Coordinates of N, CA and C in Angstrom, one line a residue:
M287 N 34.3 -32.5 7.8 CA 34.6 -33.4 8.8 C 33.3 -34.2 9.3
T288 N 32.2 -33.9 8.7 CA 31.0 -34.6 9.1 C 31.1 -36.0 8.8
A289 N 31.7 -36.4 7.7 CA 31.9 -37.8 7.4 C 32.8 -38.5 8.4
I290 N 33.8 -37.9 8.9 CA 34.7 -38.5 9.9 C 34.0 -38.7 11.2
R291 N 33.2 -37.7 11.6 CA 32.4 -37.9 12.8 C 31.4 -39.0 12.7
A292 N 30.7 -39.1 11.5 CA 29.7 -40.1 11.3 C 30.4 -41.5 11.3
F293 N 31.5 -41.6 10.7 CA 32.2 -42.9 10.6 C 32.7 -43.3 12.0
E294 N 33.1 -42.4 12.8 CA 33.5 -42.7 14.2 C 32.3 -43.2 15.0
S295 N 31.1 -42.8 14.7 CA 30.0 -43.2 15.5 C 29.5 -44.6 15.2
V296 N 30.0 -45.1 14.1 CA 29.6 -46.5 13.7 C 30.4 -47.5 14.6
K297 N 29.7 -48.3 15.3 CA 30.4 -49.2 16.3 C 30.6 -50.5 15.6
F298 N 31.8 -51.1 15.7 CA 32.2 -52.3 15.1 C 32.5 -53.3 16.3
D299 N 32.3 -54.6 16.0 CA 32.5 -55.6 17.0 C 34.0 -55.9 17.0
V300 N 34.7 -55.2 17.9 CA 36.1 -55.4 18.1 C 36.3 -55.9 19.5
P301 N 37.5 -56.5 19.8 CA 37.7 -57.0 21.1 C 38.0 -55.9 22.1
D302 N 37.9 -56.2 23.4 CA 38.3 -55.2 24.4 C 39.8 -55.0 24.3
G303 N 40.2 -53.8 24.5 CA 41.7 -53.6 24.5 C 42.0 -52.2 24.3
S304 N 43.3 -51.8 24.4 CA 43.6 -50.4 24.3 C 43.8 -49.9 22.9
D305 N 44.0 -50.8 21.9 CA 44.2 -50.3 20.5 C 43.5 -51.1 19.5
T306 N 42.2 -51.4 19.9 CA 41.4 -52.3 19.0 C 40.5 -51.5 18.0
D307 N 40.3 -50.2 18.3 CA 39.5 -49.4 17.4 C 40.0 -47.9 17.6
G308 N 40.6 -47.4 16.5 CA 41.1 -46.0 16.6 C 41.2 -45.3 15.3
F309 N 41.7 -44.1 15.3 CA 41.8 -43.3 14.1 C 43.3 -42.7 14.1
L310 N 43.7 -42.5 12.9 CA 45.0 -41.9 12.7 C 44.8 -40.7 11.8
F311 N 45.3 -39.6 12.2 CA 45.4 -38.4 11.3 C 46.8 -38.4 10.8
E312 N 47.0 -38.3 9.5 CA 48.4 -38.3 8.9 C 48.5 -37.5 7.7
Y313 N 49.7 -37.0 7.4 CA 50.0 -36.3 6.2 C 51.5 -36.5 5.9
C314 N 51.8 -36.5 4.6 CA 53.1 -36.7 4.1 C 53.1 -36.7 2.6
E315 N 54.3 -36.5 2.0 CA 54.4 -36.7 0.6 C 54.5 -38.2 0.3
V316 N 53.8 -38.7 -0.7 CA 53.8 -40.1 -1.1 C 54.1 -40.3 -2.5
N317 N 54.7 -41.4 -2.9 CA 55.1 -41.7 -4.3 C 54.5 -42.9 -4.9
W318 N 53.4 -43.4 -4.3 CA 52.8 -44.7 -4.9 C 51.7 -44.4 -5.9
F319 N 51.5 -43.2 -6.2 CA 50.5 -42.9 -7.3 C 51.3 -42.6 -8.6
S320 N 50.7 -42.3 -9.7 CA 51.4 -42.1 -10.9 C 52.4 -40.9 -10.9
E321 N 52.1 -40.0 -10.0 CA 53.1 -38.9 -9.7 C 53.1 -38.6 -8.3
P322 N 54.1 -38.0 -7.7 CA 54.1 -37.7 -6.3 C 53.0 -36.8 -5.9
V323 N 52.4 -37.0 -4.7 CA 51.3 -36.2 -4.2 C 51.6 -36.0 -2.7
F324 N 51.0 -34.9 -2.2 CA 51.0 -34.7 -0.7 C 49.7 -35.1 -0.3
S325 N 49.7 -36.1 0.6 CA 48.4 -36.8 1.1 C 48.1 -36.3 2.5
V326 N 46.8 -36.0 2.7 CA 46.3 -35.5 4.0 C 45.1 -36.3 4.3
G327 N 45.0 -37.1 5.4 CA 43.8 -37.8 5.6 C 43.7 -38.6 6.9
F328 N 42.8 -39.5 7.0 CA 42.5 -40.2 8.2 C 42.5 -41.7 7.9
V329 N 42.8 -42.5 8.9 CA 42.7 -44.0 8.8 C 41.9 -44.4 10.0
R330 N 40.9 -45.3 9.8 CA 40.3 -45.9 10.9 C 40.8 -47.4 11.0
Q331 N 41.3 -47.8 12.1 CA 41.9 -49.1 12.3 C 41.1 -49.9 13.3
M332 N 40.7 -51.1 12.9 CA 39.9 -52.0 13.8 C 40.6 -53.3 13.8
E333 N 40.8 -53.9 15.0 CA 41.4 -55.2 15.2 C 40.4 -56.3 14.9
I334 N 40.9 -57.3 14.2 CA 40.1 -58.5 13.9 C 40.8 -59.7 14.6
V335 N 40.1 -60.5 15.3 CA 40.6 -61.6 16.0 C 40.0 -62.9 15.5
D336 N 40.7 -64.0 15.7 CA 40.2 -65.3 15.3 C 39.2 -65.9 16.3
A337 N 38.7 -67.1 16.1 CA 37.7 -67.7 16.9 C 38.1 -67.8 18.4
D338 N 39.4 -67.9 18.6 CA 39.9 -68.1 19.9 C 40.2 -66.7 20.6
G339 N 40.0 -65.6 19.9 CA 40.2 -64.3 20.5 C 41.7 -63.8 20.3
A340 N 42.5 -64.5 19.5 CA 43.8 -64.1 19.3 C 43.9 -63.1 18.1
H341 N 44.8 -62.2 18.2 CA 44.9 -61.2 17.1 C 45.2 -61.9 15.8
E342 N 44.4 -61.4 14.8 CA 44.6 -62.0 13.4 C 45.1 -60.9 12.5
E343 N 44.5 -59.7 12.5 CA 44.9 -58.6 11.6 C 44.2 -57.4 12.0
Y344 N 44.6 -56.3 11.4 CA 43.9 -55.0 11.5 C 43.2 -54.7 10.2
S345 N 42.0 -54.2 10.2 CA 41.4 -53.7 9.0 C 41.5 -52.2 9.1
Q346 N 42.0 -51.6 8.0 CA 42.3 -50.2 7.9 C 41.5 -49.6 6.8
V347 N 40.7 -48.5 7.1 CA 40.0 -47.8 6.1 C 40.6 -46.4 6.0
R348 N 41.1 -46.1 4.8 CA 41.9 -44.8 4.7 C 41.1 -43.9 3.7
F349 N 41.0 -42.6 4.1 CA 40.5 -41.6 3.2 C 41.3 -40.4 3.2
A350 N 41.7 -39.9 2.0 CA 42.7 -38.9 2.0 C 42.5 -37.9 0.8
F351 N 42.9 -36.7 1.0 CA 42.9 -35.7 0.0 C 44.4 -35.7 -0.6
H352 N 44.5 -35.4 -1.8 CA 45.8 -35.4 -2.5 C 46.0 -34.0 -3.2
C353 N 47.2 -33.4 -2.9 CA 47.5 -32.1 -3.5 C 48.9 -32.3 -4.2
R354 N 49.1 -31.5 -5.2 CA 50.5 -31.5 -5.8 C 51.4 -30.9 -4.8
P355 N 52.5 -31.6 -4.5 CA 53.5 -31.1 -3.5 C 54.1 -29.8 -3.9
D356 N 54.2 -28.9 -3.0 CA 54.8 -27.6 -3.2 C 55.8 -27.3 -2.1
T357 N 56.5 -26.2 -2.1 CA 57.5 -25.9 -1.1 C 56.8 -25.8 0.3
Q358 N 55.7 -25.1 0.4 CA 55.0 -25.0 1.7 C 54.6 -26.3 2.3
L359 N 53.9 -27.2 1.5 CA 53.5 -28.5 2.0 C 54.7 -29.3 2.4
R360 N 55.7 -29.3 1.5 CA 56.9 -30.1 1.9 C 57.6 -29.6 3.2
S361 N 57.5 -28.3 3.4 CA 58.1 -27.7 4.7 C 57.5 -28.3 5.9
L362 N 56.2 -28.8 5.8 CA 55.6 -29.4 7.0 C 56.1 -30.8 7.3
G363 N 56.7 -31.4 6.3 CA 57.3 -32.8 6.6 C 56.1 -33.8 6.7
S364 N 56.1 -34.5 7.8 CA 55.0 -35.5 7.9 C 54.5 -35.4 9.3
C365 N 53.3 -36.0 9.5 CA 52.6 -36.0 10.8 C 51.8 -37.3 10.9
A366 N 51.8 -37.9 12.1 CA 51.0 -39.0 12.4 C 50.5 -38.9 13.9
V367 N 49.2 -38.8 14.1 CA 48.6 -38.6 15.4 C 47.5 -39.6 15.6
W368 N 47.7 -40.5 16.5 CA 46.7 -41.6 16.8 C 45.7 -41.2 17.8
W369 N 44.5 -41.7 17.8 CA 43.5 -41.7 18.8 C 42.9 -43.0 19.0
F370 N 42.7 -43.5 20.2 CA 42.0 -44.8 20.5 C 41.0 -44.5 21.6
R371 N 40.0 -45.3 21.5 CA 38.9 -45.1 22.5 C 39.4 -45.2 23.9
S372 N 40.4 -45.9 24.2 CA 40.9 -46.1 25.5 C 41.8 -44.9 26.0
D373 N 42.1 -44.0 25.1 CA 43.0 -42.9 25.4 C 42.6 -42.0 26.6
G374 N 41.3 -41.9 26.8 CA 40.8 -40.9 27.8 C 40.5 -39.6 27.2
T375 N 40.7 -39.4 25.9 CA 40.4 -38.1 25.3 C 39.2 -38.4 24.4
S376 N 38.2 -37.5 24.4 CA 37.0 -37.7 23.5 C 37.5 -37.6 22.1
F377 N 36.7 -38.3 21.2 CA 37.0 -38.2 19.8 C 36.8 -36.7 19.3
A378 N 35.8 -36.1 19.8 CA 35.5 -34.7 19.4 C 36.7 -33.8 19.7
D379 N 37.3 -33.9 20.9 CA 38.4 -33.1 21.3 C 39.7 -33.5 20.4
W380 N 39.9 -34.7 20.2 CA 41.0 -35.1 19.3 C 40.8 -34.6 17.9
L381 N 39.6 -34.7 17.4 CA 39.4 -34.2 16.0 C 39.6 -32.7 16.0
A382 N 39.1 -32.0 17.0 CA 39.3 -30.5 17.0 C 40.7 -30.2 17.0
S383 N 41.5 -30.9 17.8 CA 43.0 -30.6 17.9 C 43.7 -30.9 16.5
V384 N 43.4 -32.0 15.8 CA 44.1 -32.2 14.6 C 43.6 -31.3 13.5
M385 N 42.4 -30.8 13.6 CA 41.9 -29.8 12.6 C 42.5 -28.4 12.8
Q386 N 43.3 -28.2 13.9 CA 44.0 -27.0 14.1 C 45.4 -27.0 13.4
D387 N 45.8 -28.2 12.9 CA 47.1 -28.3 12.2 C 47.2 -27.4 11.1
P388 N 48.3 -26.7 10.9 CA 48.5 -25.8 9.8 C 48.4 -26.4 8.4
V389 N 48.4 -27.7 8.3 CA 48.3 -28.3 7.0 C 46.9 -28.0 6.3
W390 N 45.9 -27.8 7.1 CA 44.5 -27.6 6.5 C 44.5 -26.3 5.8
G391 N 45.1 -25.2 6.3 CA 45.2 -23.9 5.7 C 45.9 -24.0 4.3
M392 N 47.0 -24.8 4.3 CA 47.7 -24.9 3.1 C 47.0 -25.8 2.1
V393 N 46.3 -26.8 2.5 CA 45.5 -27.6 1.6 C 44.4 -26.7 1.0
R394 N 43.7 -25.9 1.8 CA 42.7 -25.0 1.3 C 43.2 -24.0 0.2
R395 N 44.4 -23.7 0.3 CA 45.0 -22.7 -0.7 C 45.5 -23.4 -2.0
N396 N 45.6 -24.7 -1.9 CA 46.1 -25.5 -3.1 C 44.9 -26.2 -3.8
E397 N 45.1 -26.5 -5.0 CA 44.1 -27.3 -5.7 C 44.2 -28.7 -5.3
V398 N 43.1 -29.3 -4.9 CA 43.0 -30.7 -4.5 C 43.1 -31.5 -5.8
A399 N 44.1 -32.3 -6.0 CA 44.3 -33.1 -7.2 C 43.5 -34.4 -7.2
G400 N 43.0 -34.8 -6.0 CA 42.3 -36.1 -6.0 C 41.9 -36.5 -4.6
F401 N 41.2 -37.5 -4.5 CA 40.7 -38.1 -3.2 C 40.8 -39.6 -3.3
S402 N 41.2 -40.2 -2.3 CA 41.2 -41.7 -2.3 C 40.5 -42.3 -1.1
L403 N 39.9 -43.4 -1.3 CA 39.2 -44.2 -0.2 C 39.6 -45.6 -0.5
S404 N 40.2 -46.2 0.6 CA 40.6 -47.6 0.4 C 40.5 -48.4 1.7
Q405 N 40.5 -49.7 1.6 CA 40.4 -50.6 2.7 C 41.5 -51.6 2.5
E406 N 42.2 -52.0 3.6 CA 43.2 -53.0 3.5 C 43.4 -53.7 4.8
S407 N 43.9 -54.9 4.8 CA 44.1 -55.7 6.0 C 45.6 -55.7 6.2
V408 N 46.1 -55.4 7.4 CA 47.5 -55.3 7.7 C 47.8 -56.2 9.0

């Protein structure tokens, strides 16, 4: 999780607001790869505005581990937990709480089939 902490410490020029810079912890089974995988990872989302300060889009940087789905992972279903700077919770506390999720123990017992890093505008 050193990389997650380091990435959070990088400051970007985002507008003031409640959801302009944040992180999402998520996991679920996905089917957009060549075969189904159970994906566990983080997304950093930053708002981009135009010259007038109006919302233009979000830039999302996603990094995730992929495992072959099994009965235990599927039993977890899906999870999505957001954190934004304006939430009043420190990033360290939020990260510590999501690292307590049972998914991490299951991922450690499974073979990691891959890792992905991507950036997209939404």
